[in-house]
Coordinates of C-alpha atoms in Angstrom, one line a residue:
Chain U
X1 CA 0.0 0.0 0.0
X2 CA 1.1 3.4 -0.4
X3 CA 1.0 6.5 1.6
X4 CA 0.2 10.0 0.8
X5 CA 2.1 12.3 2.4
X6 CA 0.8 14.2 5.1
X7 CA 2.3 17.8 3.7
X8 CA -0.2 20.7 2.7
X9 CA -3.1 19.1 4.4
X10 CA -4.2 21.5 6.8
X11 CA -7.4 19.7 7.4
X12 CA -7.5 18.0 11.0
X13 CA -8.1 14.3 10.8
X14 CA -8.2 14.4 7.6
X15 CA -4.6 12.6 6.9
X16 CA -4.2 11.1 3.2
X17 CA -3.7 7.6 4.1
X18 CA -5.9 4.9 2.0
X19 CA -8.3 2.6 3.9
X20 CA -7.1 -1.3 3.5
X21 CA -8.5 -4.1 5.3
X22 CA -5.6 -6.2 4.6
X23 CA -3.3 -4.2 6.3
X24 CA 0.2 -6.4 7.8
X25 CA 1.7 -5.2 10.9
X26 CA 4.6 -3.2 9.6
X27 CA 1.7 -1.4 7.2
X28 CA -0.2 -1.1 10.5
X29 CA 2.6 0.9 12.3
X30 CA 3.2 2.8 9.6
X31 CA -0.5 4.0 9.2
X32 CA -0.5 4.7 13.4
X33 CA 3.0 6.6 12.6
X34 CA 1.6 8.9 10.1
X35 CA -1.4 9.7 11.5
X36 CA 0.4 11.0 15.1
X37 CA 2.9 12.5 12.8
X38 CA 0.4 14.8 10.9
X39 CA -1.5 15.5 14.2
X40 CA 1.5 16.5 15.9
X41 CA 2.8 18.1 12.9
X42 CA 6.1 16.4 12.6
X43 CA 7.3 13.4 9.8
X44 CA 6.2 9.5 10.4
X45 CA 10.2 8.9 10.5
X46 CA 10.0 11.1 13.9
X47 CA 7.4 8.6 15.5
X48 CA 8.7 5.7 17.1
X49 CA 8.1 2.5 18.9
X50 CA 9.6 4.3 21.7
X51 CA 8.2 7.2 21.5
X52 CA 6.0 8.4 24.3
X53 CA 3.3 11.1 23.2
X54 CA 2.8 12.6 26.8
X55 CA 6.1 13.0 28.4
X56 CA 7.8 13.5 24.5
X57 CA 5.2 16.1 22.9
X58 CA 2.6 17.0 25.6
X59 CA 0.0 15.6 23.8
X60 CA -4.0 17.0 24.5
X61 CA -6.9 14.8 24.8
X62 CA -8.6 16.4 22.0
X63 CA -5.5 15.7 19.4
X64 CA -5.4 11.7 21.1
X65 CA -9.1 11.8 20.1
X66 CA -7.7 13.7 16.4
X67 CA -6.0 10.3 16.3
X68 CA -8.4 7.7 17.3
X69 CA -11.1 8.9 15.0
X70 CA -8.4 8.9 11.7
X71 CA -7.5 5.5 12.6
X72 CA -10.8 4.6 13.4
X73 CA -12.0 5.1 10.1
X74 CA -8.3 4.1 8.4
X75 CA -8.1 1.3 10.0
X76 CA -11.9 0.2 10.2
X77 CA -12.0 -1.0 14.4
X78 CA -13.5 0.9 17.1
X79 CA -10.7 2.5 19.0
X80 CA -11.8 5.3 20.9
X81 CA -9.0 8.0 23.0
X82 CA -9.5 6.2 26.4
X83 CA -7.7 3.7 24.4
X84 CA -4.7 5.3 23.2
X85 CA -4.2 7.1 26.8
X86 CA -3.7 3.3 28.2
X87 CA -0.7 2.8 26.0
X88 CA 2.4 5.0 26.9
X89 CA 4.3 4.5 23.9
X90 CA 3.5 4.1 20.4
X91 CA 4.5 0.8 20.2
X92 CA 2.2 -0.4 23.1
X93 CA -0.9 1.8 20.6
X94 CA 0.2 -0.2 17.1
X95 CA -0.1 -3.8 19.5
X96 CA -3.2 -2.5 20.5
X97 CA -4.7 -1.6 17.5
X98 CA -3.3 -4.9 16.1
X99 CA -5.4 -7.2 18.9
X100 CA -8.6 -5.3 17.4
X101 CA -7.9 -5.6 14.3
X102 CA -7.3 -9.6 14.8
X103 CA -10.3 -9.9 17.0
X104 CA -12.5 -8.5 13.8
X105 CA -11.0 -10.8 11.7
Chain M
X1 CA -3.0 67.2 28.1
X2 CA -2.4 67.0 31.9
X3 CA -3.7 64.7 34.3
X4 CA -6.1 67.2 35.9
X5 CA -8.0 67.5 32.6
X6 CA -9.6 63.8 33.6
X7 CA -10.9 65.9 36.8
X8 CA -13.7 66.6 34.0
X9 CA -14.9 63.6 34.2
X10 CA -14.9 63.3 37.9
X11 CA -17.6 61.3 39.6
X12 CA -17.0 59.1 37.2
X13 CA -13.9 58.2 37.7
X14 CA -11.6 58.2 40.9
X15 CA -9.2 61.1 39.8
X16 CA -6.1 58.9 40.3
X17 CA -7.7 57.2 37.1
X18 CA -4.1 55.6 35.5
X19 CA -3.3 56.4 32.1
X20 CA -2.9 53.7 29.8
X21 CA -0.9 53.8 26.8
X22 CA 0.4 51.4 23.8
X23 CA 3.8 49.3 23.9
X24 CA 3.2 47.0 21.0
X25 CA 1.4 47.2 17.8
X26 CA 0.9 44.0 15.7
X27 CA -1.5 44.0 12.4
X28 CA -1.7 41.2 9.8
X29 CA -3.3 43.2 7.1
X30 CA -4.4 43.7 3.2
X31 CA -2.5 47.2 3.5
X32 CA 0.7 45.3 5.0
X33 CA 2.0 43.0 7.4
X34 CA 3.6 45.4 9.9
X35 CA 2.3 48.7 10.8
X36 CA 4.7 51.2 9.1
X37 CA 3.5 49.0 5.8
X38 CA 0.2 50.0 6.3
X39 CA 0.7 53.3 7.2
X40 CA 2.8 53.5 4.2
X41 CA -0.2 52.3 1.9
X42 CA -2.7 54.1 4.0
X43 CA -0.5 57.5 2.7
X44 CA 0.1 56.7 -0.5
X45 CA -3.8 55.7 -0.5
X46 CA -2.9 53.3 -2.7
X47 CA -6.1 50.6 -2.5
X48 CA -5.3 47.0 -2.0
X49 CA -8.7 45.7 -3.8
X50 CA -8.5 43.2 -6.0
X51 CA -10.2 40.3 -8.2
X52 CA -10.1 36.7 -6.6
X53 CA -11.4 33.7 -8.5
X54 CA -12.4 31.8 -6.2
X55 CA -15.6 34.2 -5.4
X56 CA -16.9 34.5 -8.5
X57 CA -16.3 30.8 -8.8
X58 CA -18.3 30.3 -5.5
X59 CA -20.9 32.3 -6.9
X60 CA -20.8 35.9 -5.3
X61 CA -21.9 38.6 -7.1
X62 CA -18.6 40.4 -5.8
X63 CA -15.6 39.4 -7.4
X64 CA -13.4 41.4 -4.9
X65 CA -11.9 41.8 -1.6
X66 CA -9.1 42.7 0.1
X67 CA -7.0 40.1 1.5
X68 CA -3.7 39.9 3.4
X69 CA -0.8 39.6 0.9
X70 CA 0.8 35.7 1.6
X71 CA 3.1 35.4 4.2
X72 CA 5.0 32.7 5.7
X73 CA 3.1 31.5 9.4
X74 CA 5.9 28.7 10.7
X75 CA 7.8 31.7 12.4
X76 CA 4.5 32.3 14.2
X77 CA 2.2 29.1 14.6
X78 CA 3.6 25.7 14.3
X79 CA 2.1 23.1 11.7
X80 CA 0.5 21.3 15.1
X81 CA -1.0 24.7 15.8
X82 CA -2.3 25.3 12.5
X83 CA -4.4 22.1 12.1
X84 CA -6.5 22.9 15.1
X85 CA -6.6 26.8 14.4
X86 CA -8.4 29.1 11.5
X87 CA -7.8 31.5 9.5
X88 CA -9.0 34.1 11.5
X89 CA -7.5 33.0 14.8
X90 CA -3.9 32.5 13.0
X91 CA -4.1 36.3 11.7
X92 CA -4.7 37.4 15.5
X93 CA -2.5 35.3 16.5
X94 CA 0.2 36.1 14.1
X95 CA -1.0 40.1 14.7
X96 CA -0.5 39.5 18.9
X97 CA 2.8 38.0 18.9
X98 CA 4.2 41.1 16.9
X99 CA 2.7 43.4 19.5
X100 CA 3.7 41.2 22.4
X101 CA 7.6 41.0 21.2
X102 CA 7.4 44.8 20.4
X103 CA 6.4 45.6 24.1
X104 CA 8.9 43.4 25.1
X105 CA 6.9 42.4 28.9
X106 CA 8.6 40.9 31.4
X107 CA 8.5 39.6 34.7
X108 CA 4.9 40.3 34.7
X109 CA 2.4 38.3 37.3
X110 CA 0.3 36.4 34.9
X111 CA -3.1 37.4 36.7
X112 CA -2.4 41.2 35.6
X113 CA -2.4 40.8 32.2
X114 CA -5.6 39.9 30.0
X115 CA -6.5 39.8 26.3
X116 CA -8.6 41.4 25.2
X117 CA -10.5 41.0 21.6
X118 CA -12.9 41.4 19.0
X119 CA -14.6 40.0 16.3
X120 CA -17.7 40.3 14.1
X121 CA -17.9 37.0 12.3
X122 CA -15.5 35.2 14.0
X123 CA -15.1 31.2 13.1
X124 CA -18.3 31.0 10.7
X125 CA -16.8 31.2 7.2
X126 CA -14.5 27.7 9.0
X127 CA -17.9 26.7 10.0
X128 CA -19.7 27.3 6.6
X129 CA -16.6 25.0 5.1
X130 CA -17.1 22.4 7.5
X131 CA -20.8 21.9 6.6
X132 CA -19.8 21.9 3.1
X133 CA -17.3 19.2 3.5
X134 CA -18.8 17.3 6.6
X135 CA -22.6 17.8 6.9
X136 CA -24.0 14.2 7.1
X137 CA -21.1 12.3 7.5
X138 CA -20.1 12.3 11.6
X139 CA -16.8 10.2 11.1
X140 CA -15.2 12.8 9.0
X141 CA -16.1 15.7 11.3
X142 CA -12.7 16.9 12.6
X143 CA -12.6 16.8 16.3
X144 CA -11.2 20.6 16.4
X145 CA -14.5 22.0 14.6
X146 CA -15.8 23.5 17.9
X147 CA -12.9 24.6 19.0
X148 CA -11.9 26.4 16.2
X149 CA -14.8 27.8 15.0
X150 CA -15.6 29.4 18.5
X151 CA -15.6 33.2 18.3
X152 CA -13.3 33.1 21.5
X153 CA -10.6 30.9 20.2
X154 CA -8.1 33.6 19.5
X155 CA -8.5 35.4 22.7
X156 CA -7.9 31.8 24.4
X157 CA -4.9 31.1 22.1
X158 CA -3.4 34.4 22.9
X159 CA -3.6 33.7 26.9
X160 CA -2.9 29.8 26.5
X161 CA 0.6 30.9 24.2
X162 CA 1.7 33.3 26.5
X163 CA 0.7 32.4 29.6
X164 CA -1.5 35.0 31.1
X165 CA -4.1 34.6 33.3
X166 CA -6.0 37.9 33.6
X167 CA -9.4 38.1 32.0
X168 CA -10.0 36.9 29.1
X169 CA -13.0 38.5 27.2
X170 CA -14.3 38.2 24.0
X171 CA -16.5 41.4 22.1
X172 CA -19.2 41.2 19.2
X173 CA -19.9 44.4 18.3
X174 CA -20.3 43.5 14.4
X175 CA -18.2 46.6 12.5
X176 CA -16.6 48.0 15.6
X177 CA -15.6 45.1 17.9
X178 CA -11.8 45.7 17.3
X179 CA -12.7 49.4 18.8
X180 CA -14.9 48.5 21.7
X181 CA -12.1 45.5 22.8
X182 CA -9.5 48.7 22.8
X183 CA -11.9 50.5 25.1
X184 CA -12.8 47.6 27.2
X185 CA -8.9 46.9 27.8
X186 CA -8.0 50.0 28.3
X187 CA -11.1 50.3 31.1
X188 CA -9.9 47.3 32.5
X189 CA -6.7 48.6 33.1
X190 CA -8.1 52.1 34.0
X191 CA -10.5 50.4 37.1
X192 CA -6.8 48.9 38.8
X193 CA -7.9 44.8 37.4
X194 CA -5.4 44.8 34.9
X195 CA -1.3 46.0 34.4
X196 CA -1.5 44.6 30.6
X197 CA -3.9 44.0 28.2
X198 CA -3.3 43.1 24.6
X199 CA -6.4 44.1 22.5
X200 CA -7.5 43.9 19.2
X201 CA -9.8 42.8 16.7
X202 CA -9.9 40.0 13.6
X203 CA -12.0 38.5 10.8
X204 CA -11.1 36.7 7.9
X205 CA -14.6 36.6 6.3
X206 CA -13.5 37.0 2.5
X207 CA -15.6 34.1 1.3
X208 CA -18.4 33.8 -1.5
X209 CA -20.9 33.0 1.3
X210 CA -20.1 35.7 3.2
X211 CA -19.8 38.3 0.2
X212 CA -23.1 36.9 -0.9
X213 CA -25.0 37.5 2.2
X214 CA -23.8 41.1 2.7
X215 CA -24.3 41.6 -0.9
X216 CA -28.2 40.6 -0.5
X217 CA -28.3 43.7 1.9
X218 CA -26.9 45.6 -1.0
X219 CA -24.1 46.0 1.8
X220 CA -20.9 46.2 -0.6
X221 CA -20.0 47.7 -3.9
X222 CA -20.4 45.6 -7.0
X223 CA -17.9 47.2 -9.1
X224 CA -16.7 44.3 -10.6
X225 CA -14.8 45.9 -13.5
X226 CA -12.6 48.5 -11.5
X227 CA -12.0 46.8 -7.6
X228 CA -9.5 49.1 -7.1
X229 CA -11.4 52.1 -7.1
X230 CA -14.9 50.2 -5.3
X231 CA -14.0 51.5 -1.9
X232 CA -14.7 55.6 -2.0
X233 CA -15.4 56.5 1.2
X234 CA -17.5 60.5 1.3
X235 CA -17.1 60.4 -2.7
X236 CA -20.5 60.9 -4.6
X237 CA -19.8 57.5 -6.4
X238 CA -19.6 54.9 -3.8
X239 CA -21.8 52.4 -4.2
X240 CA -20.9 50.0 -0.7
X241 CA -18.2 48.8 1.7
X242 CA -15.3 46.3 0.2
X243 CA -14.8 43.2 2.2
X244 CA -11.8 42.8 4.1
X245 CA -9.6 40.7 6.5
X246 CA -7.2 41.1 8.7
X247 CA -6.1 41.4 12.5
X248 CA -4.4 44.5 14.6
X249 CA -3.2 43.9 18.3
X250 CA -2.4 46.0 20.6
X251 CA -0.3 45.7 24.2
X252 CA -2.0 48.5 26.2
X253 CA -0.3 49.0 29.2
X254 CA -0.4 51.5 32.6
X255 CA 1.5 54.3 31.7
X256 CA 3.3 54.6 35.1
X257 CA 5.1 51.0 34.0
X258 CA 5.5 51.4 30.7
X259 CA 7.9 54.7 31.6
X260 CA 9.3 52.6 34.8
X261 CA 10.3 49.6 32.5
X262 CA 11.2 52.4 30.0
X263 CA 9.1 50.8 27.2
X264 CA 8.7 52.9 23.9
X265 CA 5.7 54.4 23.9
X266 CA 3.6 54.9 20.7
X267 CA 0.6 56.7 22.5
X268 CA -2.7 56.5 24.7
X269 CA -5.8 55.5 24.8
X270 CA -7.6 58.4 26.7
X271 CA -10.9 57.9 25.5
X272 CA -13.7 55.4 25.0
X273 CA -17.6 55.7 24.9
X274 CA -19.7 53.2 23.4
X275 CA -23.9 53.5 23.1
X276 CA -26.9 52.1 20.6
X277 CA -29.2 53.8 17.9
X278 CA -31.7 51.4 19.0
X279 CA -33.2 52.2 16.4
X280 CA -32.3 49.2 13.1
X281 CA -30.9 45.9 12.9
X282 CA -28.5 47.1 9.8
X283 CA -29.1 51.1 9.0
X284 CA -27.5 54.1 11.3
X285 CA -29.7 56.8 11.8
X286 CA -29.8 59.1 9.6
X287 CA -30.0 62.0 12.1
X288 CA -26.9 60.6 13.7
X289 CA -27.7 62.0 17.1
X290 CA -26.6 58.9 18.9
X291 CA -23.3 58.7 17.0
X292 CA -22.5 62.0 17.9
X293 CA -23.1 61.4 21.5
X294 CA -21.1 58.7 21.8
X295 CA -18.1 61.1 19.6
X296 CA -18.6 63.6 22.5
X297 CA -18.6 60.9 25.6
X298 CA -15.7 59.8 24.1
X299 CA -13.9 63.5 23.8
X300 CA -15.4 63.9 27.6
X301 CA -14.0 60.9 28.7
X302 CA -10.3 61.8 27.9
X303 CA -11.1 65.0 29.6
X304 CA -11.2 67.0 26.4
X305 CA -13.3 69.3 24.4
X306 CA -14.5 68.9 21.0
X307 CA -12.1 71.7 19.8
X308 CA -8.8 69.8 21.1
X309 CA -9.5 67.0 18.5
X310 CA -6.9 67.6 15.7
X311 CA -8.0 65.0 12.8
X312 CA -11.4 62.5 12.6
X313 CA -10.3 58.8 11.8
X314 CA -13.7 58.0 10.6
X315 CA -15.6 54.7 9.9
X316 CA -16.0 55.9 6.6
X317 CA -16.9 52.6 5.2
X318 CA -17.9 53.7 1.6
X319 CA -21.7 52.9 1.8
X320 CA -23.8 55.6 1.1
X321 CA -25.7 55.3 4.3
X322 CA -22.7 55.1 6.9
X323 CA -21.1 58.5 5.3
X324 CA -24.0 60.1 4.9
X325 CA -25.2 59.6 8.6
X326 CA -21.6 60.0 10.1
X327 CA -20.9 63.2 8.0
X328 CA -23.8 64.4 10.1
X329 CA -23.1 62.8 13.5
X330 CA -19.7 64.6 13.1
X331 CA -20.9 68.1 12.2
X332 CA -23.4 68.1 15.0
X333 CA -21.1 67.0 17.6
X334 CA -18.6 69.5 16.7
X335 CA -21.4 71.9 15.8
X336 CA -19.8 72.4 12.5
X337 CA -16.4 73.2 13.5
X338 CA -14.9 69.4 13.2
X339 CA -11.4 69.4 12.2
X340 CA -10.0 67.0 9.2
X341 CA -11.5 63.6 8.7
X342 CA -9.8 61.0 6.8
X343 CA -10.8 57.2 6.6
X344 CA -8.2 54.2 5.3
X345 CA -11.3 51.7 4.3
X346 CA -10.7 53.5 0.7
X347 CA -7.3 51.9 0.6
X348 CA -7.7 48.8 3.5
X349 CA -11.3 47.4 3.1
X350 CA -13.5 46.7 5.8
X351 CA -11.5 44.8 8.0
X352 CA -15.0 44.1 10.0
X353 CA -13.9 43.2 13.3
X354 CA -10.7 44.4 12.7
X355 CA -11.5 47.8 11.4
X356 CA -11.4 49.1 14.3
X357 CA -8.5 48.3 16.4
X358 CA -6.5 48.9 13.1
X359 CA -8.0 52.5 12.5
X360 CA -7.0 52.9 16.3
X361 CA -3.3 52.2 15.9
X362 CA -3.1 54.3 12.7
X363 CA -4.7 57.4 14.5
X364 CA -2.0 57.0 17.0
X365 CA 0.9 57.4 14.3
X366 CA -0.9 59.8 12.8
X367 CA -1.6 61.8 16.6
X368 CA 2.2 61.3 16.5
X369 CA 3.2 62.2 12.8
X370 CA 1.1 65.3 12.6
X371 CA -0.5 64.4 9.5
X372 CA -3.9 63.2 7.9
X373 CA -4.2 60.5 5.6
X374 CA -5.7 61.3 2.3
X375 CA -9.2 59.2 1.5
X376 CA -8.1 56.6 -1.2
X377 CA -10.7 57.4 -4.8
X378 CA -12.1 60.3 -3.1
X379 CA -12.5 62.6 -5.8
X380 CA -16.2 64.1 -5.9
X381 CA -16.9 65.0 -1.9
X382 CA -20.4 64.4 -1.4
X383 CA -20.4 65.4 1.8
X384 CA -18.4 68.8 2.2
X385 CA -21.1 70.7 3.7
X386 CA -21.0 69.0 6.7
X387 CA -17.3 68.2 7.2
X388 CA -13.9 68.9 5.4
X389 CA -12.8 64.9 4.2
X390 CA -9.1 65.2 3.4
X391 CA -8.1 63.9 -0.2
X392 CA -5.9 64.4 -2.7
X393 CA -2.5 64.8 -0.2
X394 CA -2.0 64.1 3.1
X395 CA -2.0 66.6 5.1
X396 CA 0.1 68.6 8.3
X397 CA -2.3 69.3 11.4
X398 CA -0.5 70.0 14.8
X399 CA 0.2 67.6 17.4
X400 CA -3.3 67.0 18.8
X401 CA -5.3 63.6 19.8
X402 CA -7.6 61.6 16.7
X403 CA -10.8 60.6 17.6
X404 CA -11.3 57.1 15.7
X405 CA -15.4 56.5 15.0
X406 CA -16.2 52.3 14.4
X407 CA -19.5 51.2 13.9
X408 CA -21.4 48.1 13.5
X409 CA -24.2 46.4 12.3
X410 CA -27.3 46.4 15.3
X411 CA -26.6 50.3 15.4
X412 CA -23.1 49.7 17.5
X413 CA -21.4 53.3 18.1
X414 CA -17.7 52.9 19.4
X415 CA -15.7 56.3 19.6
X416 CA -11.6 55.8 21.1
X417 CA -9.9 58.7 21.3
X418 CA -6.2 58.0 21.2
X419 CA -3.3 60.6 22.1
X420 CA 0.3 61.0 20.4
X421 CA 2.8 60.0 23.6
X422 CA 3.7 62.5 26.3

């Protein structure tokens, strides 16, 4: 699959990443990657397994929310912010995600 | 003036009443992007109307607008900042962190400074998008609509980016809310509450919606073929107001700190009076009795007289009905003595909310310049029997304070009276 690049959009949660419902897990991470990245307004290659959204950027509720609703939709499972604030890194959010995403399936 | 003069006033206010004066100016404007810019087009009344696609596109009968020339944001808002702001709030924003560095506050307690700021539309041309783009599909609503589409989201921005904690207010005074947030900050810090205040006004309402709606009014000129000469303001050809946008902050500050600190000082706010026509929705009256009041409150409240004015900034918004009835509100609160009026919507626009906090700043270069702007395609006065509009030239008054007229839709009269730094 390929990814648009988040740069020009200035359209919250509106990120240019295609919906797939085959995605692997290294698509996966890259899809959760890019979506923090254009929220936060950084680049995906800034986002890491590591990385820790509250302590690192000071993330808000409303942009974890600005998150949960792109991948949401991206990604095609229920995920809501309460979610995403129960993993403290990344990494711990793309495992997450990847459960739901094997429980649909 | 001295001090004593405010004893004028007394019983009104304590006669200790501080003196508050301007430390920063910021405007993000179709006449420029810093104020000696704007001043510079505003002398030169050189109009920054122009054709833009996308509104006759959109289907507006008006093809034209004036809109702030591009400029680069990063240095101002980050890209993480920008997705969750608008248009409108980035332009005060952008505007208020000019101001803020020029005043150059420090070591400050947060809970005595405020912001303070005004706007007529506000978020509703981000929320007319949103319904365009969104409306029946929940999933794809961002989750920053409200917040960014709230009329109070720059004010909030301001304080949230800088830290203060004073009050944080707010105004909707259609066409003068730019004015009456000057006058409400500068009250604020007049009454002891405050030690800072930035205040201002935005909009950013250049949209074909928006242009369509005031258009129904038969609010704005429709001179399709020549923009550049569709805002006239006093000239026997105008034909409506040109829509705007744009934002113009100001740190107002307690005069007493502002020389302690040994800030640079651009001028004061001395005076502010506000009342209502109550008398229609959109139209001023035409007797313009209520105006005029409001001029001479205003005059009062620096502890003035009529005769001490030195030049008019007025509203001037090129609709035959606002000139008309401020050519007479003028003459009969100066009892036909009122010195030079100029107006910059002839080269600016309407700035709407911002009209007025940008006319406010100007006046004060002007208070300090000695000099009145000339009215940009002014060439047939329609209304020299009742005042003396400048055109043509600018021209040399003495060193004497500008009274600045804004007013708004819902028969809004804001008068400031501003003062060149003593």
């Amino acid at each position: 699959m390929t990814h648009n690049g988040p740069a020009g959009t200035r359209t919250a949660d509106s990120v240019g990443v295609p919906s797939s419902s085959d995605t692997s897990s290294a698509d996966l991470s890259a899809v959760v990657r890019e979506t923090i990245a254009e929220v936060l307004g950084t680049t995906p290659d800034a986002i890491v397994d590591s990385t820790d959204l509250r302590t690192e950027y000071g993330i808000d509720s409303l942009e974890l929310m600005a998150i949960g609703a792109q991948l949401e939709r991206v990604l095609n499972v229920p995920i809501s912010a309460e979610d995403l604030m129960g993993a403290d890194t990344v990494g711990q959010a793309v495992e997450l995600l990847a459960q739901r995403k094997a429980g649909r399936e | 003036m001295t001090p004593q003069q405010h004893h004028s006033t007394a019983g009104r206010w304590p006669s200790e009443r501080p003196r508050v004066v301007v430390t920063g100016i910021g405007v993000k404007t179709p006449a420029g992007l810093t104020l000696d810019e704007a001043m510079s087009a505003v002398l030169a009344a050189r109009s920054t109307a122009a054709l833009h696609d996308e509104l006759a596109e959109g289907g507006s009968p008006v093809h034209f607008a004036c809109r702030v020339p591009e400029f680069d944001p990063e240095p101002y808002v980050t890209r993480r900042e920008r997705r969750q702001i608008d248009r409108p709030t980035e332009l005060a924003l952008c505007a208020a962190a000019d101001a803020v560095e020029q005043a150059a506050l420090s070591g400050l307690p947060s809970a005595r400074v405020g912001v303070h700021l005004g706007t007529g539309i506000g978020g509703l041309p981000t929320m007319e998008s949103s319904v365009r783009e969104h409306y029946g599909d929940s999933r794809r609503m961002p989750v920053h609509a409200v917040p960014r589409t709230m009329a109070n989201s720059a004010a909030a921005r301001v304080a949230m980016r800088y830290g203060f904690r004073g009050s944080c207010v707010t105004y909707n005074t259609a066409c003068a809310s730019g004015a009456t947030a000057i006058g409400e900050a500068a009250r604020r810090i007049q009454y002891g509450e405050l030690d800072v205040a930035v205040g201002g006004g935005f909009d950013a309402a250049v949209t074909a919606f928006m242009l369509t709606g005031f258009s129904r009014m038969q609010a704005l000129s429709t001179r399709n073929d020549a923009p550049e000469q569709a805002s006239r303001p006093f000239d026997a050809q105008r034909d409506g107001f040109v829509m705007g946008e744009g934002a113009a902050v100001l740190v107002l500050e307690r005069r007493e700190s502002a020389l302690a600190r040994g800030a640079h000082i651009f001028g004061e706010v001395a005076g502010y009076a506000t009342n209502a026509d109550a008398h229609h929705i959109v139209a001023p009256h035409a007797d313009g009795a209520v105006a005029a009041a409001c001029m001479a409150d205003a005059i009062a409240d620096a502890g003035l007289l009529p005769a001490d004015i030195g030049q008019i900034n007025a509203h001037g918004t090129s609709t035959p009905a606002n000139d008309s009835s401020e050519a007479t509100a003028i003459h009969r609160c100066f009892d036909g003595q009122a010195p030079p009026v100029t107006a910059v919507k002839g080269v600016t626009g309407h700035l709407i909310g911002g009209s007025g906090a940008l006319e406010a700043a100007i006046s004060l270069v002007c208070a300090e310049r000695r000099i009145v702007p000339p009215v940009a395609n002014l060439t047939e006065p329609s209304e020299a029997d009742r005042i003396d509009v400048v055109f043509g030239a600018p021209r040399s008054v003495d060193r004497a304070p500008v009274l600045s007229n804004s007013f708004g839709f819902g028969g809004q009269n804001v008068c400031l009276v501003l003062l060149p730094a003593t």
